[in-house]
XYZ file of C-alpha atoms in Angstrom:
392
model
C 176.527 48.048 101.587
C 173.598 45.708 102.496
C 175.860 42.900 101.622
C 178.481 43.885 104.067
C 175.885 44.541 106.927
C 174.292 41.037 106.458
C 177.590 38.767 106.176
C 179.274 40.679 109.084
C 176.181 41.050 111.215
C 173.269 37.988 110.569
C 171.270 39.233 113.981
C 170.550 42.771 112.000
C 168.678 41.376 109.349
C 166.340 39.934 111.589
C 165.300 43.338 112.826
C 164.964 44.372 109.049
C 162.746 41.678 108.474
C 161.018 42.447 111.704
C 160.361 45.994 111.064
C 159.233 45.311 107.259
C 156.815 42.391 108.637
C 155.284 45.193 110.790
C 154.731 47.881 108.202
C 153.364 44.586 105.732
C 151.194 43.883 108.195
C 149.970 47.582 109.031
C 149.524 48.117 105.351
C 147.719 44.550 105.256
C 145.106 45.654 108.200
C 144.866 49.085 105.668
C 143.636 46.878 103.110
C 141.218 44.918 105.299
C 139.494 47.909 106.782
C 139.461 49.497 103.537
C 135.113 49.427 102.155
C 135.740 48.396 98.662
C 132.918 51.078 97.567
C 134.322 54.276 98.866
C 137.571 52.878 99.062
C 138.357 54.742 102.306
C 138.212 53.165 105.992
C 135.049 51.842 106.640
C 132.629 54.312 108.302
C 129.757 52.807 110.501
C 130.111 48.692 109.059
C 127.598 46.383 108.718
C 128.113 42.546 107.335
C 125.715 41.323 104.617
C 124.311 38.009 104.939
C 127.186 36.476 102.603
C 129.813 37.880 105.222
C 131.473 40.491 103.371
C 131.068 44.185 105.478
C 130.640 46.754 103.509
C 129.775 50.830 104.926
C 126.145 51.457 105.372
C 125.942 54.974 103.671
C 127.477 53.193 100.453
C 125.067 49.974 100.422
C 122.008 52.997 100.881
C 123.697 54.837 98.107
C 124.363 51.815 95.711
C 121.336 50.268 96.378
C 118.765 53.231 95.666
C 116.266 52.516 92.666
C 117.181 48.743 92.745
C 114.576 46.381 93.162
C 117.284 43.460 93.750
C 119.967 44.136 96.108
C 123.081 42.037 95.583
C 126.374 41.571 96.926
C 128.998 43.671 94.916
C 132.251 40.819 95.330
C 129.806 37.771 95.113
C 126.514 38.762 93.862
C 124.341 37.324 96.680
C 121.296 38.843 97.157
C 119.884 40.387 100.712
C 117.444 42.407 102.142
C 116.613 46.077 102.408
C 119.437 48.106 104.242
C 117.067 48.774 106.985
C 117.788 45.000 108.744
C 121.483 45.374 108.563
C 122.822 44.918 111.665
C 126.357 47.345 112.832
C 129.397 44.912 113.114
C 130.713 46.597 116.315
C 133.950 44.299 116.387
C 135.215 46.047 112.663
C 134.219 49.549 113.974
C 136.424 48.749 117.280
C 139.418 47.655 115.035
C 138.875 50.486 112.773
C 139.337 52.876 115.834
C 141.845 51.202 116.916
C 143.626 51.350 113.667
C 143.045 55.090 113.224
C 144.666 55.751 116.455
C 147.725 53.994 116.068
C 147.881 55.763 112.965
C 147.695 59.377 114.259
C 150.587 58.797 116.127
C 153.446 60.473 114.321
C 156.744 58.613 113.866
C 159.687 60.723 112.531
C 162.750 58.456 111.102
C 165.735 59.084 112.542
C 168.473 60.769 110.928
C 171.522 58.704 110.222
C 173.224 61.441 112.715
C 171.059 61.176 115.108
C 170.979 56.929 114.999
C 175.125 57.673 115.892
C 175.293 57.167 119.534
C 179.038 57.361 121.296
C 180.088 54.227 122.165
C 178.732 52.777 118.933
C 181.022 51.334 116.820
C 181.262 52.147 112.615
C 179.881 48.713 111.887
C 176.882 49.972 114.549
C 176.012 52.714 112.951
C 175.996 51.889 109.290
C 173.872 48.847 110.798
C 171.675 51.573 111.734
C 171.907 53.341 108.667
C 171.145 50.475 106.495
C 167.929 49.969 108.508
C 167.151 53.956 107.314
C 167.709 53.196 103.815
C 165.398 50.549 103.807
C 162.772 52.413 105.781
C 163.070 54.846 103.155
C 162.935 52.037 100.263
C 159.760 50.582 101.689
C 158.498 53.698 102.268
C 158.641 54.862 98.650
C 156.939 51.333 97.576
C 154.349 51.750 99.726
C 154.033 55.371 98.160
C 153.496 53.827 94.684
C 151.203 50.833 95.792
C 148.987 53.324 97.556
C 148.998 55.611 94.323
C 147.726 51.836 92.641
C 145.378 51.208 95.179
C 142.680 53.858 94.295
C 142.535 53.338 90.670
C 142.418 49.439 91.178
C 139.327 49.822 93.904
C 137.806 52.203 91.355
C 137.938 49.355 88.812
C 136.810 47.039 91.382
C 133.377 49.043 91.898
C 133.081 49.654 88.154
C 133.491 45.539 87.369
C 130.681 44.993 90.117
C 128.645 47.837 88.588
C 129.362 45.928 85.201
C 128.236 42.824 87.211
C 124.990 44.075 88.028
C 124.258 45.539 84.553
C 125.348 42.176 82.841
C 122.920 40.331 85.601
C 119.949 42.706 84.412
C 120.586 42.642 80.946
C 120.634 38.678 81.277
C 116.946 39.302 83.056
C 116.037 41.513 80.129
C 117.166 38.843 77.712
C 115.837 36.000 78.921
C 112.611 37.630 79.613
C 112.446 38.723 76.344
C 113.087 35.976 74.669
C 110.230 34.128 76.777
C 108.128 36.764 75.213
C 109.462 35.754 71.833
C 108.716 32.249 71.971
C 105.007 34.027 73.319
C 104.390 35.572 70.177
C 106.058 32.973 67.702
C 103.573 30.625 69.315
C 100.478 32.620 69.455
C 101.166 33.473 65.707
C 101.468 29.909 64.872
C 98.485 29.658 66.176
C 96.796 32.242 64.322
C 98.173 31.119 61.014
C 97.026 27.473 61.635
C 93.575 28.918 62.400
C 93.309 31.223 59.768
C 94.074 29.111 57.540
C 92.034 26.140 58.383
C 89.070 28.969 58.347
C 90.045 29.473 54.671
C 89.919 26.231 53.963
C 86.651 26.306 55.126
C 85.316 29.328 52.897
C 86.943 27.939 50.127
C 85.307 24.426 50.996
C 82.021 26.485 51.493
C 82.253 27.834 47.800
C 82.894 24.522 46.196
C 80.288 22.974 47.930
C 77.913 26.294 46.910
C 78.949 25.973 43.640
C 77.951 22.105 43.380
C 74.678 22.499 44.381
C 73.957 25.675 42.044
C 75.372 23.634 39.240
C 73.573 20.453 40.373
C 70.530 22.379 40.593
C 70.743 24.046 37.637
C 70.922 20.060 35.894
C 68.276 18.720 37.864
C 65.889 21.584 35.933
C 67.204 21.666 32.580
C 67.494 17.739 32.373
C 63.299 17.401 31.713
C 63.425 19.787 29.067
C 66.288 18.164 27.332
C 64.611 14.413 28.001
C 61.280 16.027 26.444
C 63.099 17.510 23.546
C 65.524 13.938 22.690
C 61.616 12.726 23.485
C 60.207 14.592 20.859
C 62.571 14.176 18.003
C 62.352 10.681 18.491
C 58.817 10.434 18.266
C 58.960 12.995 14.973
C 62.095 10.721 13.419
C 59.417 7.800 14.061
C 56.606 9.773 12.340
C 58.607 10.925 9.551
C 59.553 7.019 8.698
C 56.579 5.611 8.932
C 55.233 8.676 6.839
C 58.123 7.711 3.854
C 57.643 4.336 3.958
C 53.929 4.283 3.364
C 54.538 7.222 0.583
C 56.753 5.019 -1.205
C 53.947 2.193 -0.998
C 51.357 3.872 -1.906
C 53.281 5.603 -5.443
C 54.073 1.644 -5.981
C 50.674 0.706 -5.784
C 49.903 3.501 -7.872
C 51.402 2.456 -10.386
C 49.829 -1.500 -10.123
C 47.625 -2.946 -13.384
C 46.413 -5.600 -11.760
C 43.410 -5.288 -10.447
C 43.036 -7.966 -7.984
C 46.595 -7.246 -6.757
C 45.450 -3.491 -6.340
C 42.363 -4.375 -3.950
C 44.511 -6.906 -1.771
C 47.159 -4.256 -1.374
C 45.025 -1.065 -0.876
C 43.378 -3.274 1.658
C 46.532 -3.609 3.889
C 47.422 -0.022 3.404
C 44.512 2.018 4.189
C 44.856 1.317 7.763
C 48.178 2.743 7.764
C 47.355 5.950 5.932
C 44.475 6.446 8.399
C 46.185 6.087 11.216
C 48.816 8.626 9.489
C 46.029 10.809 8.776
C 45.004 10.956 11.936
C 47.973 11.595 14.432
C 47.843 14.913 15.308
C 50.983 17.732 14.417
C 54.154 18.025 17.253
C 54.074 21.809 16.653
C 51.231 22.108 18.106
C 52.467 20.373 21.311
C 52.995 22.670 24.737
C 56.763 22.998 24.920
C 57.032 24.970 28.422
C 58.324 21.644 29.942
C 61.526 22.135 27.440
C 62.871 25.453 28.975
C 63.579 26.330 33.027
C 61.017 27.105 35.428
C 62.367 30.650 36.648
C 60.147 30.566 39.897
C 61.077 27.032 41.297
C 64.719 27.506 40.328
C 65.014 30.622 41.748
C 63.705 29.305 44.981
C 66.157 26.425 45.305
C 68.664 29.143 44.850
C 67.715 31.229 47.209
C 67.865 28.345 49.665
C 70.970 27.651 48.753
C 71.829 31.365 48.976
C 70.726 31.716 52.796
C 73.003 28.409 53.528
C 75.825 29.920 52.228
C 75.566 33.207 54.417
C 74.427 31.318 57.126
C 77.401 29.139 57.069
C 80.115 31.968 55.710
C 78.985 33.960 58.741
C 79.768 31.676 61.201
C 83.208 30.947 59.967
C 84.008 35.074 59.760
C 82.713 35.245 63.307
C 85.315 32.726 64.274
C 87.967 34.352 62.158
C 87.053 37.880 63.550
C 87.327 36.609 66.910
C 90.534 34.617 66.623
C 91.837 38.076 65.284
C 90.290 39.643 68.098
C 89.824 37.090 70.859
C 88.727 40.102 73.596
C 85.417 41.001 71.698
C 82.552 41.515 73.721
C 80.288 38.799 74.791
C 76.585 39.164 75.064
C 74.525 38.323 77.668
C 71.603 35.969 76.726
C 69.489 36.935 79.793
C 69.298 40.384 78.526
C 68.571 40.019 74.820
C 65.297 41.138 73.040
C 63.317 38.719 71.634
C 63.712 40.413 68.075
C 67.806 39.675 68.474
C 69.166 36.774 67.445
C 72.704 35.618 69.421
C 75.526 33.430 67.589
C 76.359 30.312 69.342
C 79.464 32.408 70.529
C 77.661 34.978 72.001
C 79.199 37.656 69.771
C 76.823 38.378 67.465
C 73.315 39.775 67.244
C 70.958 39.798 64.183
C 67.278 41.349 64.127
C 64.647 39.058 63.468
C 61.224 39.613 62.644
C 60.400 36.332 64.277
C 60.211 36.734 68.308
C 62.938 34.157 69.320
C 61.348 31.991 72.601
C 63.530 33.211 75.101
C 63.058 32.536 78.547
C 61.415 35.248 80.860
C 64.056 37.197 82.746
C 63.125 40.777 84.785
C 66.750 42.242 82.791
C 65.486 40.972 79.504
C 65.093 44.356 77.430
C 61.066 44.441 75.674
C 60.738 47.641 75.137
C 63.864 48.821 73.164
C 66.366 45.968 70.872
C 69.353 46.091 73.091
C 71.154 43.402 74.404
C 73.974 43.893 77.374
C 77.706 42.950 77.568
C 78.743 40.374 80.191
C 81.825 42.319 81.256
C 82.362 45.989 81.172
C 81.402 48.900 78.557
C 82.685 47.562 74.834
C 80.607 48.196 71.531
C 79.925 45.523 68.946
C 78.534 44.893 65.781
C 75.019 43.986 65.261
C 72.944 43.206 62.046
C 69.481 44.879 61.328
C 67.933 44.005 57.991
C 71.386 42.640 56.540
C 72.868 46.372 57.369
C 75.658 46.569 59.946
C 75.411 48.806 63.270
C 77.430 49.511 65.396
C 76.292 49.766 68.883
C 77.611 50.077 72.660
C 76.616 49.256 76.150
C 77.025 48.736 79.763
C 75.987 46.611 81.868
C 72.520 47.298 83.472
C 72.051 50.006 81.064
């Protein structure tokens, strides 16, 4: 039928195509006046700074317990709602629009579009024009049912947005505090074990001296021994050899002979005679002196806690870098700081510390440079543990 009503009459599609333009259009301005939050007209409209308008009640609503406010089409950010400013020229359209819809337009019925004096190709003319009314009509029926679901997808991707933009925050923030930790515990291994090192460089050098001390007092009792022996192995030859000359002489008949040898060998046997016995010699010099080589060990004993201490201080603190710190100003004389100010250790020795009015005299304290922490402190090799404040 709408074959026969274009080829005999060309001017009536033009009003076709006229009237669908319009109701394009109408449907078009719809669209464009539509918020895409609420999906409904837009109700009091203000323009973000990226352009897009969007109604004011549904930024406030979106944007409540959001520290970043963004743009839900193209993610710009902006400012509190409170600086929007109205866009009076959409709210003008929008009434505009809203009256011109309230106006009620019934379709004719094909009857009624029958005027006399028409002619048959007139009227079905006419009635071609209702039958397309009535086709666009039930399209725009089924876009409009598409139109809600598809803005209701549209908020949910630019809620998705928003939650993929945060979780790319949380992400990268975490993994700055990855790379944090990965390098702080680098750290720590690297100085843990170079203190290691150090202990076990500490006992090796410890264990040196013990053993070279322990050489350097038994080697004069071994030299005295060798000493000995060599003077008896000397004793006991010359002892044999002038035994054996004497039995031969013993033994000679001649008498001159006899006199010209026992002349030669009396000296000998005298001078055998007369050394004096080795057992009777003082041996003490053989065998360890238990008070000098005890004292070299202790000496080496108070190096070695000297020098282990310092390198658990370190480690202690590089496992705990927010120990306290003392205050030198305020120490007793009787306490004795580490060079890291984290230790303190009685001494019975008054250390010469300068005069200060918050030096403590009467009591041993010692106070914290920063706020109220305890630490550990050494009295007569037994730890305590002790807190303070400052000025207390």
């Amino acid at each position: 039928m709408f074959a026969l009503i274009w080829n005999r009459k060309p001017e009536r599609p033009q009003l076709v195509s006229s009237m669908s333009f319009k109701k394009d259009h109408s449907d078009d301005l719809a669209l464009e006046l539509t918020c895409p939050i609420c999906l409904l007209l837009f109700n009091e409209p203000v323009s973000l700074p990226c352009g897009h308008i969007y109604c004011l009640t549904c930024l406030q609503a979106m944007g409540e317990g959001i520290d970043q406010h963004r743009c839900p089409e193209c993610q710009v950010e902006y400012q509190e709602t409170e600086n929007f400013v109205r866009n009076f020229k959409i709210c003008s359209i929008v009434e505009r629009y809203k009256a011109s819809v309230e106006k009620p337009v019934q379709p004719p019925d094909t009857a009624d579009l029958q005027k006399p004096g028409q002619s048959q190709e007139e009227n079905e003319t006419v009635g071609g024009l209702k039958v397309e009314s009535d086709l666009r009509l039930g399209e725009n029926e089924a876009n409009n049912e598409m139109k809600e679901p598809k803005f209701k997808l549209a908020s949910q991707v630019t809620e998705l947005h928003l939650k993929l933009e945060m979780a790319d925050s949380v992400l990268m923030k975490e993994k700055e505090l990855e790379l944090e930790v990965t390098t702080a515990n680098s750290d720590l291994r690297e100085t843990t074990a170079k203190l290691l090192g150090q202990i076990k460089d500490l006992a090796q050098r410890y264990g040196d001296q013990v053993t070279q001390m322990v050489e350097e007092e038994l080697s004069p009792g071994e030299a005295a021994a060798h000493r000995r022996v060599s003077q008896a192995t000397e004793v006991t030859k010359d002892l044999r050899q002038t035994v054996l000359r004497a039995e031969s002489l013993l033994t000679e008949e001649d008498q001159t002979a006899f006199t010209e040898d026992l002349r030669s060998l009396r000296p000998d046997i005298m001078e055998l005679l007369a050394k004096p016995e080795q057992e009777n010699e003082d041996r003490s010099e053989s065998s360890i002196n238990p008070g000098r080589a005890c004292s070299k060990l202790e000496k080496l004993n108070d190096e070695l806690r000297k020098s282990l201490a310092e390198v658990q201080r370190s480690l202690r603190n590089s496992l705990n870098p927010s120990e306290v710190t003392f205050d030198p100003d305020t120490a007793h004389p009787n306490l004795l700081l580490s060079e890291d100010l984290k230790t303190a250790t009685f001494s019975p020795i008054k250390q010469p510390y300068p005069s200060c009015p918050q030096r403590f005299t009467s009591f041993f304290q010692v106070s914290e440079c920063a706020a109220v922490k305890s630490w550990r402190a050494v009295v007569y090799h037994l730890p305590w543990r002790a807190a303070a404040a400052p000025g207390v």
